[in-house]
PDB file of C-alpha atoms in Angstrom:
ATOM      1  CA  MET A   1       9.393  56.179  23.958  1.00  0.00           C
ATOM      2  CA  ASN A   2       8.524  58.994  21.515  1.00  0.00           C
ATOM      3  CA  PRO A   3       6.134  58.483  18.539  1.00  0.00           C
ATOM      4  CA  ILE A   4       8.985  58.011  16.047  1.00  0.00           C
ATOM      5  CA  GLN A   5      10.578  55.235  18.100  1.00  0.00           C
ATOM      6  CA  ALA A   6       7.160  53.619  18.538  1.00  0.00           C
ATOM      7  CA  ALA A   7       6.639  53.732  14.776  1.00  0.00           C
ATOM      8  CA  LEU A   8      10.036  52.112  14.175  1.00  0.00           C
ATOM      9  CA  THR A   9       9.160  49.370  16.640  1.00  0.00           C
ATOM     10  CA  GLY A  10       5.856  48.744  14.862  1.00  0.00           C
ATOM     11  CA  VAL A  11       7.566  48.556  11.456  1.00  0.00           C
ATOM     12  CA  PHE A  12      10.090  46.029  12.750  1.00  0.00           C
ATOM     13  CA  LEU A  13       7.403  43.857  14.317  1.00  0.00           C
ATOM     14  CA  LEU A  14       5.366  43.874  11.100  1.00  0.00           C
ATOM     15  CA  LEU A  15       8.402  42.898   9.006  1.00  0.00           C
ATOM     16  CA  SER A  16       9.342  40.132  11.422  1.00  0.00           C
ATOM     17  CA  PHE A  17       5.783  38.779  11.301  1.00  0.00           C
ATOM     18  CA  ALA A  18       5.932  38.845   7.495  1.00  0.00           C
ATOM     19  CA  VAL A  19       9.123  36.789   7.543  1.00  0.00           C
ATOM     20  CA  LEU A  20       7.647  34.187   9.873  1.00  0.00           C
ATOM     21  CA  PHE A  21       4.443  34.064   7.801  1.00  0.00           C
ATOM     22  CA  LEU A  22       6.282  33.487   4.531  1.00  0.00           C
ATOM     23  CA  LEU A  23       8.575  30.804   5.902  1.00  0.00           C
ATOM     24  CA  ARG A  24       5.984  28.112   6.417  1.00  0.00           C
ATOM     25  CA  PRO A  25       7.137  24.526   6.799  1.00  0.00           C
ATOM     26  CA  ALA A  26       7.762  22.625   3.595  1.00  0.00           C
ATOM     27  CA  LEU A  27       5.387  19.886   2.537  1.00  0.00           C
ATOM     28  CA  SER A  28       6.470  16.649   4.144  1.00  0.00           C
ATOM     29  CA  LEU A  29       5.638  13.112   3.205  1.00  0.00           C
ATOM     30  CA  PRO A  30       2.998  11.384   5.283  1.00  0.00           C
ATOM     31  CA  LYS A  31       4.543   8.759   7.485  1.00  0.00           C
ATOM     32  CA  GLY A  32       3.049   5.348   6.969  1.00  0.00           C
ATOM     33  CA  GLN A  33       2.171   2.984   9.740  1.00  0.00           C
ATOM     34  CA  ASN A  34       4.949   0.457  10.143  1.00  0.00           C
ATOM     35  CA  PRO A  35       4.756  -2.338  12.707  1.00  0.00           C
ATOM     36  CA  LEU A  36       8.527  -2.169  13.165  1.00  0.00           C
ATOM     37  CA  LYS A  37       8.526   1.592  13.800  1.00  0.00           C
ATOM     38  CA  LYS A  38       8.681   1.308  17.574  1.00  0.00           C
ATOM     39  CA  ARG A  39      11.403  -1.312  17.424  1.00  0.00           C
ATOM     40  CA  ARG A  40      13.479   0.788  15.039  1.00  0.00           C
ATOM     41  CA  SER A  41      13.061   3.874  17.237  1.00  0.00           C
ATOM     42  CA  ALA A  42      14.210   1.842  20.233  1.00  0.00           C
ATOM     43  CA  VAL A  43      17.334   0.501  18.525  1.00  0.00           C
ATOM     44  CA  SER A  44      20.219   0.673  20.963  1.00  0.00           C
ATOM     45  CA  GLY A  45      23.853   0.343  20.219  1.00  0.00           C
ATOM     46  CA  ALA A  46      26.978   2.328  19.491  1.00  0.00           C
ATOM     47  CA  LYS A  47      25.221   5.551  18.513  1.00  0.00           C
ATOM     48  CA  LEU A  48      27.387   8.344  17.211  1.00  0.00           C
ATOM     49  CA  LYS A  49      28.532  11.167  19.428  1.00  0.00           C
ATOM     50  CA  VAL A  50      27.615  14.724  18.529  1.00  0.00           C
ATOM     51  CA  THR A  51      31.201  15.557  17.534  1.00  0.00           C
ATOM     52  CA  GLU A  52      31.450  12.465  15.348  1.00  0.00           C
ATOM     53  CA  ARG A  53      28.119  13.236  13.694  1.00  0.00           C
ATOM     54  CA  LEU A  54      29.202  16.820  12.958  1.00  0.00           C
ATOM     55  CA  SER A  55      32.517  15.591  11.590  1.00  0.00           C
ATOM     56  CA  LEU A  56      30.775  13.164   9.243  1.00  0.00           C
ATOM     57  CA  HIS A  57      28.288  15.838   8.181  1.00  0.00           C
ATOM     58  CA  PHE A  58      30.993  18.285   7.140  1.00  0.00           C
ATOM     59  CA  ALA A  59      33.090  15.522   5.551  1.00  0.00           C
ATOM     60  CA  THR A  60      30.084  14.559   3.410  1.00  0.00           C
ATOM     61  CA  LEU A  61      29.401  18.214   2.604  1.00  0.00           C
ATOM     62  CA  PHE A  62      32.995  18.784   1.515  1.00  0.00           C
ATOM     63  CA  ARG A  63      32.987  15.588  -0.547  1.00  0.00           C
ATOM     64  CA  GLN A  64      29.822  16.536  -2.414  1.00  0.00           C
ATOM     65  CA  THR A  65      30.955  20.118  -3.118  1.00  0.00           C
ATOM     66  CA  ARG A  66      34.646  19.277  -3.658  1.00  0.00           C
ATOM     67  CA  CYS A  67      35.572  21.804  -1.003  1.00  0.00           C
ATOM     68  CA  THR A  68      38.351  21.546   1.573  1.00  0.00           C
ATOM     69  CA  GLY A  69      38.500  22.552   5.208  1.00  0.00           C
ATOM     70  CA  ASN A  70      40.989  25.348   4.501  1.00  0.00           C
ATOM     71  CA  LYS A  71      38.856  26.706   1.668  1.00  0.00           C
ATOM     72  CA  PHE A  72      35.763  26.614   3.869  1.00  0.00           C
ATOM     73  CA  LEU A  73      37.613  28.482   6.640  1.00  0.00           C
ATOM     74  CA  ALA A  74      38.762  31.081   4.119  1.00  0.00           C
ATOM     75  CA  LEU A  75      35.165  31.523   2.929  1.00  0.00           C
ATOM     76  CA  VAL A  76      33.978  31.996   6.525  1.00  0.00           C
ATOM     77  CA  LEU A  77      36.645  34.641   7.201  1.00  0.00           C
ATOM     78  CA  ALA A  78      35.856  36.419   3.923  1.00  0.00           C
ATOM     79  CA  SER A  79      32.154  36.338   4.754  1.00  0.00           C
ATOM     80  CA  ALA A  80      32.792  37.843   8.197  1.00  0.00           C
ATOM     81  CA  ALA A  81      35.003  40.576   6.722  1.00  0.00           C
ATOM     82  CA  GLY A  82      32.417  41.381   4.054  1.00  0.00           C
ATOM     83  CA  GLY A  83      29.655  41.485   6.656  1.00  0.00           C
ATOM     84  CA  PHE A  84      31.680  43.855   8.826  1.00  0.00           C
ATOM     85  CA  LEU A  85      32.378  46.211   5.918  1.00  0.00           C
ATOM     86  CA  ALA A  86      28.738  46.116   4.852  1.00  0.00           C
ATOM     87  CA  GLY A  87      27.726  46.881   8.433  1.00  0.00           C
ATOM     88  CA  LEU A  88      30.011  49.904   8.520  1.00  0.00           C
ATOM     89  CA  LEU A  89      28.468  51.210   5.309  1.00  0.00           C
ATOM     90  CA  LEU A  90      24.898  50.555   6.466  1.00  0.00           C
ATOM     91  CA  PHE A  91      25.052  51.543  10.123  1.00  0.00           C
ATOM     92  CA  GLY A  92      28.167  53.705  10.411  1.00  0.00           C
ATOM     93  CA  GLY A  93      29.220  52.040  13.698  1.00  0.00           C
ATOM     94  CA  ALA A  94      31.581  49.229  14.656  1.00  0.00           C
ATOM     95  CA  GLN A  95      29.198  47.626  17.169  1.00  0.00           C
ATOM     96  CA  LEU A  96      26.345  46.978  14.755  1.00  0.00           C
ATOM     97  CA  ALA A  97      28.877  46.067  12.064  1.00  0.00           C
ATOM     98  CA  GLY A  98      30.310  43.400  14.396  1.00  0.00           C
ATOM     99  CA  VAL A  99      26.841  41.960  14.980  1.00  0.00           C
ATOM    100  CA  MET A 100      26.244  41.809  11.242  1.00  0.00           C
ATOM    101  CA  ALA A 101      29.607  40.094  10.715  1.00  0.00           C
ATOM    102  CA  VAL A 102      28.606  37.397  13.203  1.00  0.00           C
ATOM    103  CA  CYS A 103      25.203  36.948  11.546  1.00  0.00           C
ATOM    104  CA  VAL A 104      26.704  36.363   8.083  1.00  0.00           C
ATOM    105  CA  LEU A 105      29.278  33.835   9.335  1.00  0.00           C
ATOM    106  CA  PRO A 106      27.072  30.833   8.358  1.00  0.00           C
ATOM    107  CA  ALA A 107      26.682  32.138   4.780  1.00  0.00           C
ATOM    108  CA  PRO A 108      29.344  29.760   3.334  1.00  0.00           C
ATOM    109  CA  TYR A 109      27.611  26.840   5.057  1.00  0.00           C
ATOM    110  CA  PHE A 110      24.279  27.780   3.458  1.00  0.00           C
ATOM    111  CA  TYR A 111      26.006  28.122   0.087  1.00  0.00           C
ATOM    112  CA  LEU A 112      27.691  24.725   0.298  1.00  0.00           C
ATOM    113  CA  THR A 113      24.465  23.103   1.519  1.00  0.00           C
ATOM    114  CA  ILE A 114      22.515  24.423  -1.467  1.00  0.00           C
ATOM    115  CA  LYS A 115      25.359  23.520  -3.828  1.00  0.00           C
ATOM    116  CA  SER A 116      25.545  19.993  -2.426  1.00  0.00           C
ATOM    117  CA  SER A 117      21.861  19.351  -3.120  1.00  0.00           C
ATOM    118  CA  ALA A 118      22.575  18.606  -6.793  1.00  0.00           C
ATOM    119  CA  ALA A 119      25.348  16.131  -5.947  1.00  0.00           C
ATOM    120  CA  ALA A 120      23.207  14.583  -3.220  1.00  0.00           C
ATOM    121  CA  ARG A 121      20.335  14.186  -5.693  1.00  0.00           C
ATOM    122  CA  GLU A 122      22.625  12.316  -8.105  1.00  0.00           C
ATOM    123  CA  GLU A 123      23.743  10.009  -5.308  1.00  0.00           C
ATOM    124  CA  ILE A 124      20.161   9.351  -4.210  1.00  0.00           C
ATOM    125  CA  GLU A 125      19.071   8.494  -7.763  1.00  0.00           C
ATOM    126  CA  GLY A 126      21.207   5.350  -7.599  1.00  0.00           C
ATOM    127  CA  LEU A 127      20.602   4.732  -3.908  1.00  0.00           C
ATOM    128  CA  GLU A 128      17.429   2.713  -4.417  1.00  0.00           C
ATOM    129  CA  ASN A 129      19.218   0.322  -6.773  1.00  0.00           C
ATOM    130  CA  THR A 130      22.098  -0.005  -4.315  1.00  0.00           C
ATOM    131  CA  MET A 131      19.765  -0.767  -1.418  1.00  0.00           C
ATOM    132  CA  SER A 132      17.943  -3.338  -3.540  1.00  0.00           C
ATOM    133  CA  ILE A 133      21.176  -5.134  -4.507  1.00  0.00           C
ATOM    134  CA  ILE A 134      22.432  -5.259  -0.925  1.00  0.00           C
ATOM    135  CA  THR A 135      19.032  -6.387   0.378  1.00  0.00           C
ATOM    136  CA  ASN A 136      18.811  -9.227  -2.146  1.00  0.00           C
ATOM    137  CA  ALA A 137      22.344 -10.299  -1.302  1.00  0.00           C
ATOM    138  CA  TYR A 138      21.633 -10.183   2.419  1.00  0.00           C
ATOM    139  CA  ALA A 139      18.449 -12.227   1.995  1.00  0.00           C
ATOM    140  CA  GLY A 140      20.611 -14.940   0.472  1.00  0.00           C
ATOM    141  CA  CYS A 141      23.715 -14.943   2.662  1.00  0.00           C
ATOM    142  CA  ASP A 142      22.536 -13.464   6.019  1.00  0.00           C
ATOM    143  CA  ASP A 143      25.794 -11.494   6.280  1.00  0.00           C
ATOM    144  CA  ILE A 144      25.598  -7.693   6.202  1.00  0.00           C
ATOM    145  CA  ILE A 145      29.301  -7.112   5.598  1.00  0.00           C
ATOM    146  CA  ARG A 146      29.497  -9.683   2.829  1.00  0.00           C
ATOM    147  CA  SER A 147      26.381  -8.241   1.179  1.00  0.00           C
ATOM    148  CA  VAL A 148      27.919  -4.772   1.020  1.00  0.00           C
ATOM    149  CA  GLU A 149      31.210  -6.253  -0.218  1.00  0.00           C
ATOM    150  CA  LEU A 150      29.380  -8.014  -3.056  1.00  0.00           C
ATOM    151  CA  TYR A 151      27.840  -4.713  -4.104  1.00  0.00           C
ATOM    152  CA  VAL A 152      31.205  -2.918  -3.974  1.00  0.00           C
ATOM    153  CA  GLU A 153      32.887  -5.681  -5.993  1.00  0.00           C
ATOM    154  CA  GLU A 154      30.128  -5.593  -8.603  1.00  0.00           C
ATOM    155  CA  LYS A 155      30.286  -1.793  -8.816  1.00  0.00           C
ATOM    156  CA  ASN A 156      34.054  -1.727  -9.307  1.00  0.00           C
ATOM    157  CA  ARG A 157      34.353  -4.808 -11.510  1.00  0.00           C
ATOM    158  CA  ASP A 158      34.637  -3.030 -14.864  1.00  0.00           C
ATOM    159  CA  VAL A 159      36.095   0.256 -13.609  1.00  0.00           C
ATOM    160  CA  PRO A 160      39.872   0.842 -13.643  1.00  0.00           C
ATOM    161  CA  PRO A 161      41.330   1.473 -10.170  1.00  0.00           C
ATOM    162  CA  HIS A 162      42.296   5.062 -10.960  1.00  0.00           C
ATOM    163  CA  LEU A 163      38.736   5.888 -12.067  1.00  0.00           C
ATOM    164  CA  ARG A 164      36.877   4.335  -9.145  1.00  0.00           C
ATOM    165  CA  VAL A 165      34.839   6.705  -6.993  1.00  0.00           C
ATOM    166  CA  THR A 166      34.814   6.058  -3.260  1.00  0.00           C
ATOM    167  CA  THR A 167      31.281   5.837  -1.865  1.00  0.00           C
ATOM    168  CA  PRO A 168      30.008   5.558   1.726  1.00  0.00           C
ATOM    169  CA  PHE A 169      29.591   1.814   1.120  1.00  0.00           C
ATOM    170  CA  ASP A 170      33.283   1.459   0.189  1.00  0.00           C
ATOM    171  CA  GLU A 171      34.174   3.363   3.358  1.00  0.00           C
ATOM    172  CA  PHE A 172      31.851   1.115   5.402  1.00  0.00           C
ATOM    173  CA  VAL A 173      33.655  -2.044   4.257  1.00  0.00           C
ATOM    174  CA  THR A 174      37.090  -0.483   4.830  1.00  0.00           C
ATOM    175  CA  GLU A 175      36.199   0.748   8.324  1.00  0.00           C
ATOM    176  CA  ILE A 176      34.735  -2.611   9.349  1.00  0.00           C
ATOM    177  CA  ARG A 177      37.650  -4.627   7.990  1.00  0.00           C
ATOM    178  CA  LEU A 178      40.525  -2.356   9.021  1.00  0.00           C
ATOM    179  CA  VAL A 179      39.432   0.131  11.700  1.00  0.00           C
ATOM    180  CA  ASN A 180      36.503  -0.913  13.890  1.00  0.00           C
ATOM    181  CA  PRO A 181      34.755  -4.306  13.519  1.00  0.00           C
ATOM    182  CA  ASP A 182      31.616  -3.097  15.325  1.00  0.00           C
ATOM    183  CA  VAL A 183      28.924  -3.571  12.662  1.00  0.00           C
ATOM    184  CA  VAL A 184      26.285  -1.531  14.507  1.00  0.00           C
ATOM    185  CA  HIS A 185      28.609   1.451  14.894  1.00  0.00           C
ATOM    186  CA  GLY A 186      29.613   1.134  11.244  1.00  0.00           C
ATOM    187  CA  LEU A 187      25.956   1.170  10.174  1.00  0.00           C
ATOM    188  CA  TYR A 188      25.311   4.313  12.220  1.00  0.00           C
ATOM    189  CA  ARG A 189      28.264   5.985  10.479  1.00  0.00           C
ATOM    190  CA  LEU A 190      26.943   4.813   7.110  1.00  0.00           C
ATOM    191  CA  ALA A 191      23.514   6.328   7.833  1.00  0.00           C
ATOM    192  CA  ALA A 192      25.101   9.645   8.856  1.00  0.00           C
ATOM    193  CA  LYS A 193      26.835   9.938   5.467  1.00  0.00           C
ATOM    194  CA  VAL A 194      23.636   9.718   3.373  1.00  0.00           C
ATOM    195  CA  ARG A 195      20.834  12.251   3.845  1.00  0.00           C
ATOM    196  CA  ASN A 196      17.775  10.194   3.050  1.00  0.00           C
ATOM    197  CA  ARG A 197      14.901   9.316   5.367  1.00  0.00           C
ATOM    198  CA  TYR A 198      14.220   5.969   3.727  1.00  0.00           C
ATOM    199  CA  PHE A 199      17.881   5.065   3.806  1.00  0.00           C
ATOM    200  CA  HIS A 200      18.043   5.826   7.545  1.00  0.00           C
ATOM    201  CA  GLU A 201      14.989   3.639   8.093  1.00  0.00           C
ATOM    202  CA  TRP A 202      16.597   0.898   6.010  1.00  0.00           C
ATOM    203  CA  VAL A 203      19.812   1.089   8.054  1.00  0.00           C
ATOM    204  CA  LYS A 204      17.876   0.907  11.333  1.00  0.00           C
ATOM    205  CA  THR A 205      16.157  -2.214  10.030  1.00  0.00           C
ATOM    206  CA  LEU A 206      19.562  -3.644   9.111  1.00  0.00           C
ATOM    207  CA  ILE A 207      20.657  -3.080  12.703  1.00  0.00           C
ATOM    208  CA  LEU A 208      17.590  -5.000  13.884  1.00  0.00           C
ATOM    209  CA  CYS A 209      18.395  -7.735  11.369  1.00  0.00           C
ATOM    210  CA  HIS A 210      21.897  -7.937  12.821  1.00  0.00           C
ATOM    211  CA  GLN A 211      20.230  -8.797  16.128  1.00  0.00           C
ATOM    212  CA  ASP A 212      17.445 -10.949  14.640  1.00  0.00           C
ATOM    213  CA  ARG A 213      17.925 -12.227  11.074  1.00  0.00           C
ATOM    214  CA  ARG A 214      14.259 -13.183  10.786  1.00  0.00           C
ATOM    215  CA  LEU A 215      13.460  -9.494  10.221  1.00  0.00           C
ATOM    216  CA  LYS A 216      15.416  -9.298   6.950  1.00  0.00           C
ATOM    217  CA  PHE A 217      12.280  -9.420   4.792  1.00  0.00           C
ATOM    218  CA  ALA A 218      11.149  -6.129   6.368  1.00  0.00           C
ATOM    219  CA  LEU A 219      13.796  -4.412   4.223  1.00  0.00           C
ATOM    220  CA  PHE A 220      11.883  -4.834   0.962  1.00  0.00           C
ATOM    221  CA  PRO A 221       8.827  -2.650   1.858  1.00  0.00           C
ATOM    222  CA  ILE A 222      11.168   0.243   2.659  1.00  0.00           C
ATOM    223  CA  ILE A 223      12.678   0.098  -0.830  1.00  0.00           C
ATOM    224  CA  LYS A 224       9.212   0.008  -2.369  1.00  0.00           C
ATOM    225  CA  ALA A 225       8.133   3.035  -0.327  1.00  0.00           C
ATOM    226  CA  MET A 226      11.247   4.898  -1.469  1.00  0.00           C
ATOM    227  CA  ASN A 227      10.370   4.168  -5.089  1.00  0.00           C
ATOM    228  CA  ASP A 228       6.804   5.445  -4.581  1.00  0.00           C
ATOM    229  CA  ALA A 229       8.116   8.714  -3.130  1.00  0.00           C
ATOM    230  CA  LYS A 230      10.228   9.615  -6.165  1.00  0.00           C
ATOM    231  CA  SER A 231       7.307  11.299  -7.912  1.00  0.00           C
ATOM    232  CA  MET A 232       7.119  13.887  -5.121  1.00  0.00           C
ATOM    233  CA  GLN A 233      10.747  14.939  -5.525  1.00  0.00           C
ATOM    234  CA  VAL A 234      10.142  17.314  -8.451  1.00  0.00           C
ATOM    235  CA  GLU A 235       7.390  19.134  -6.542  1.00  0.00           C
ATOM    236  CA  SER A 236       9.647  19.363  -3.493  1.00  0.00           C
ATOM    237  CA  ASP A 237      12.488  20.894  -5.526  1.00  0.00           C
ATOM    238  CA  GLY A 238      10.177  23.526  -7.026  1.00  0.00           C
ATOM    239  CA  MET A 239       8.818  24.415  -3.597  1.00  0.00           C
ATOM    240  CA  MET A 240      12.358  24.802  -2.230  1.00  0.00           C
ATOM    241  CA  VAL A 241      13.177  27.397  -4.891  1.00  0.00           C
ATOM    242  CA  ARG A 242       9.995  29.363  -4.176  1.00  0.00           C
ATOM    243  CA  VAL A 243      10.544  29.414  -0.406  1.00  0.00           C
ATOM    244  CA  TRP A 244      14.169  30.567  -0.729  1.00  0.00           C
ATOM    245  CA  ARG A 245      13.083  33.256  -3.188  1.00  0.00           C
ATOM    246  CA  ASP A 246      10.435  34.554  -0.796  1.00  0.00           C
ATOM    247  CA  TYR A 247      12.894  34.488   2.096  1.00  0.00           C
ATOM    248  CA  LEU A 248      15.608  36.408   0.236  1.00  0.00           C
ATOM    249  CA  MET A 249      13.116  39.011  -0.981  1.00  0.00           C
ATOM    250  CA  THR A 250      11.741  39.562   2.527  1.00  0.00           C
ATOM    251  CA  ALA A 251      15.189  39.695   4.134  1.00  0.00           C
ATOM    252  CA  GLY A 252      16.321  42.129   1.451  1.00  0.00           C
ATOM    253  CA  LEU A 253      13.345  44.397   2.166  1.00  0.00           C
ATOM    254  CA  MET A 254      14.165  44.349   5.882  1.00  0.00           C
ATOM    255  CA  ILE A 255      17.799  45.327   5.328  1.00  0.00           C
ATOM    256  CA  SER A 256      16.982  47.914   2.649  1.00  0.00           C
ATOM    257  CA  ILE A 257      15.098  50.029   5.213  1.00  0.00           C
ATOM    258  CA  ILE A 258      18.413  51.148   6.753  1.00  0.00           C
ATOM    259  CA  PRO A 259      19.994  52.860   3.683  1.00  0.00           C
ATOM    260  CA  MET A 260      16.585  54.237   2.669  1.00  0.00           C
ATOM    261  CA  MET A 261      16.273  56.020   6.023  1.00  0.00           C
ATOM    262  CA  ARG A 262      19.791  57.442   5.717  1.00  0.00           C
ATOM    263  CA  PHE A 263      18.855  59.369   2.561  1.00  0.00           C
ATOM    264  CA  ALA A 264      15.157  59.951   3.295  1.00  0.00           C
ATOM    265  CA  ASN A 265      15.237  61.160   6.903  1.00  0.00           C
ATOM    266  CA  ALA A 266      18.501  61.738   8.766  1.00  0.00           C
ATOM    267  CA  GLU A 267      16.728  62.102  12.129  1.00  0.00           C
ATOM    268  CA  TRP A 268      15.041  58.723  11.814  1.00  0.00           C
ATOM    269  CA  PHE A 269      18.337  57.170  10.742  1.00  0.00           C
ATOM    270  CA  TYR A 270      20.018  58.567  13.860  1.00  0.00           C
ATOM    271  CA  LEU A 271      17.232  57.230  16.098  1.00  0.00           C
ATOM    272  CA  LEU A 272      17.625  53.818  14.472  1.00  0.00           C
ATOM    273  CA  THR A 273      21.433  53.598  14.660  1.00  0.00           C
ATOM    274  CA  GLY A 274      22.356  56.000  17.454  1.00  0.00           C
ATOM    275  CA  THR A 275      19.918  55.143  20.244  1.00  0.00           C
ATOM    276  CA  THR A 276      19.671  52.075  22.437  1.00  0.00           C
ATOM    277  CA  VAL A 277      16.156  51.225  21.251  1.00  0.00           C
ATOM    278  CA  GLY A 278      17.105  51.567  17.605  1.00  0.00           C
ATOM    279  CA  ARG A 279      20.245  49.450  17.938  1.00  0.00           C
ATOM    280  CA  THR A 280      18.275  46.810  19.803  1.00  0.00           C
ATOM    281  CA  LEU A 281      15.759  46.688  16.944  1.00  0.00           C
ATOM    282  CA  ILE A 282      18.541  46.298  14.378  1.00  0.00           C
ATOM    283  CA  ILE A 283      20.177  43.511  16.389  1.00  0.00           C
ATOM    284  CA  LEU A 284      16.832  41.731  16.712  1.00  0.00           C
ATOM    285  CA  MET A 285      16.271  42.137  12.983  1.00  0.00           C
ATOM    286  CA  LEU A 286      19.663  40.606  12.118  1.00  0.00           C
ATOM    287  CA  LEU A 287      19.194  37.734  14.576  1.00  0.00           C
ATOM    288  CA  THR A 288      15.721  37.105  13.134  1.00  0.00           C
ATOM    289  CA  ALA A 289      17.166  36.944   9.626  1.00  0.00           C
ATOM    290  CA  LEU A 290      19.818  34.470  10.814  1.00  0.00           C
ATOM    291  CA  ALA A 291      17.355  32.265  12.696  1.00  0.00           C
ATOM    292  CA  THR A 292      14.876  32.183   9.828  1.00  0.00           C
ATOM    293  CA  ALA A 293      17.675  31.256   7.408  1.00  0.00           C
ATOM    294  CA  PHE A 294      18.295  28.088   9.433  1.00  0.00           C
ATOM    295  CA  TYR A 295      14.540  27.526   9.531  1.00  0.00           C
ATOM    296  CA  VAL A 296      14.310  27.825   5.750  1.00  0.00           C
ATOM    297  CA  MET A 297      17.179  25.389   5.276  1.00  0.00           C
ATOM    298  CA  LYS A 298      15.397  22.854   7.501  1.00  0.00           C
ATOM    299  CA  ALA A 299      11.967  23.440   5.974  1.00  0.00           C
ATOM    300  CA  THR A 300      13.182  23.126   2.395  1.00  0.00           C
ATOM    301  CA  ARG A 301      14.884  19.799   2.839  1.00  0.00           C
ATOM    302  CA  PRO A 302      13.568  17.323   0.263  1.00  0.00           C
ATOM    303  CA  ALA A 303      10.722  15.283   1.674  1.00  0.00           C
ATOM    304  CA  ASN A 304      12.631  12.011   1.513  1.00  0.00           C
ATOM    305  CA  ARG A 305      15.641  13.322   3.450  1.00  0.00           C
TER     306      ARG A 305
END
């Protein structure tokens, strides 16, 4: 390896280290000690399959962003085509352009995920009240399905049928009554439709209550803990914006090296795009940008999700 190739390798390693250094994990809420934690973690039942969980995840994503499957597919194809054209302009070769097209395929998913955060926040604002109503109803009647039905009836009482908005709780009642009467499986599906850590804990406790009704009073501390965590949401949202800003700036600096070399030093540009070592570095750089994008999305999730 000649000195120029060694220098390019060093620059890439330094940039990659900068990306990993900037993308530190987001601040997470401290997990309290709960005597039912082990029992909730050991809950057994009709857990969802991976395909069913993915299907529910995308269905929820499309519902929150008002997107359709065909529109999402069109966005993915457009993203791949744009990435391929950008790769041709940056690298001047079809191979590296194809790698870049593959790396930008998840871009529509990132966009919809960020866009859905506002809708998800609006849903979560009323989630605590919903959980409280259902918990109070369940404490009185000892029937999970009936408790959710009472909430749905109360929610839709003064709303005309054509203006009613279908929620995961409406879907839960419909699925239990008309599709699959398995309450445990229905609760797992309900939990998969709402991205909230406290809600998932609440649903797991409901599953335990379905097996042992004496545990129903363990639902109230979860709602209280969810209320206490609301004050941290604003800080979490501000941190998410800062982390995404730092990530996009760093990724932009990494990519901008390619066109800068084309105009500044043609020999270096050839070594970077025309040799095996250079192409390998570019591929590693693109894969690093893709992997860290998923890392950022996971790290910037709100603390209560």
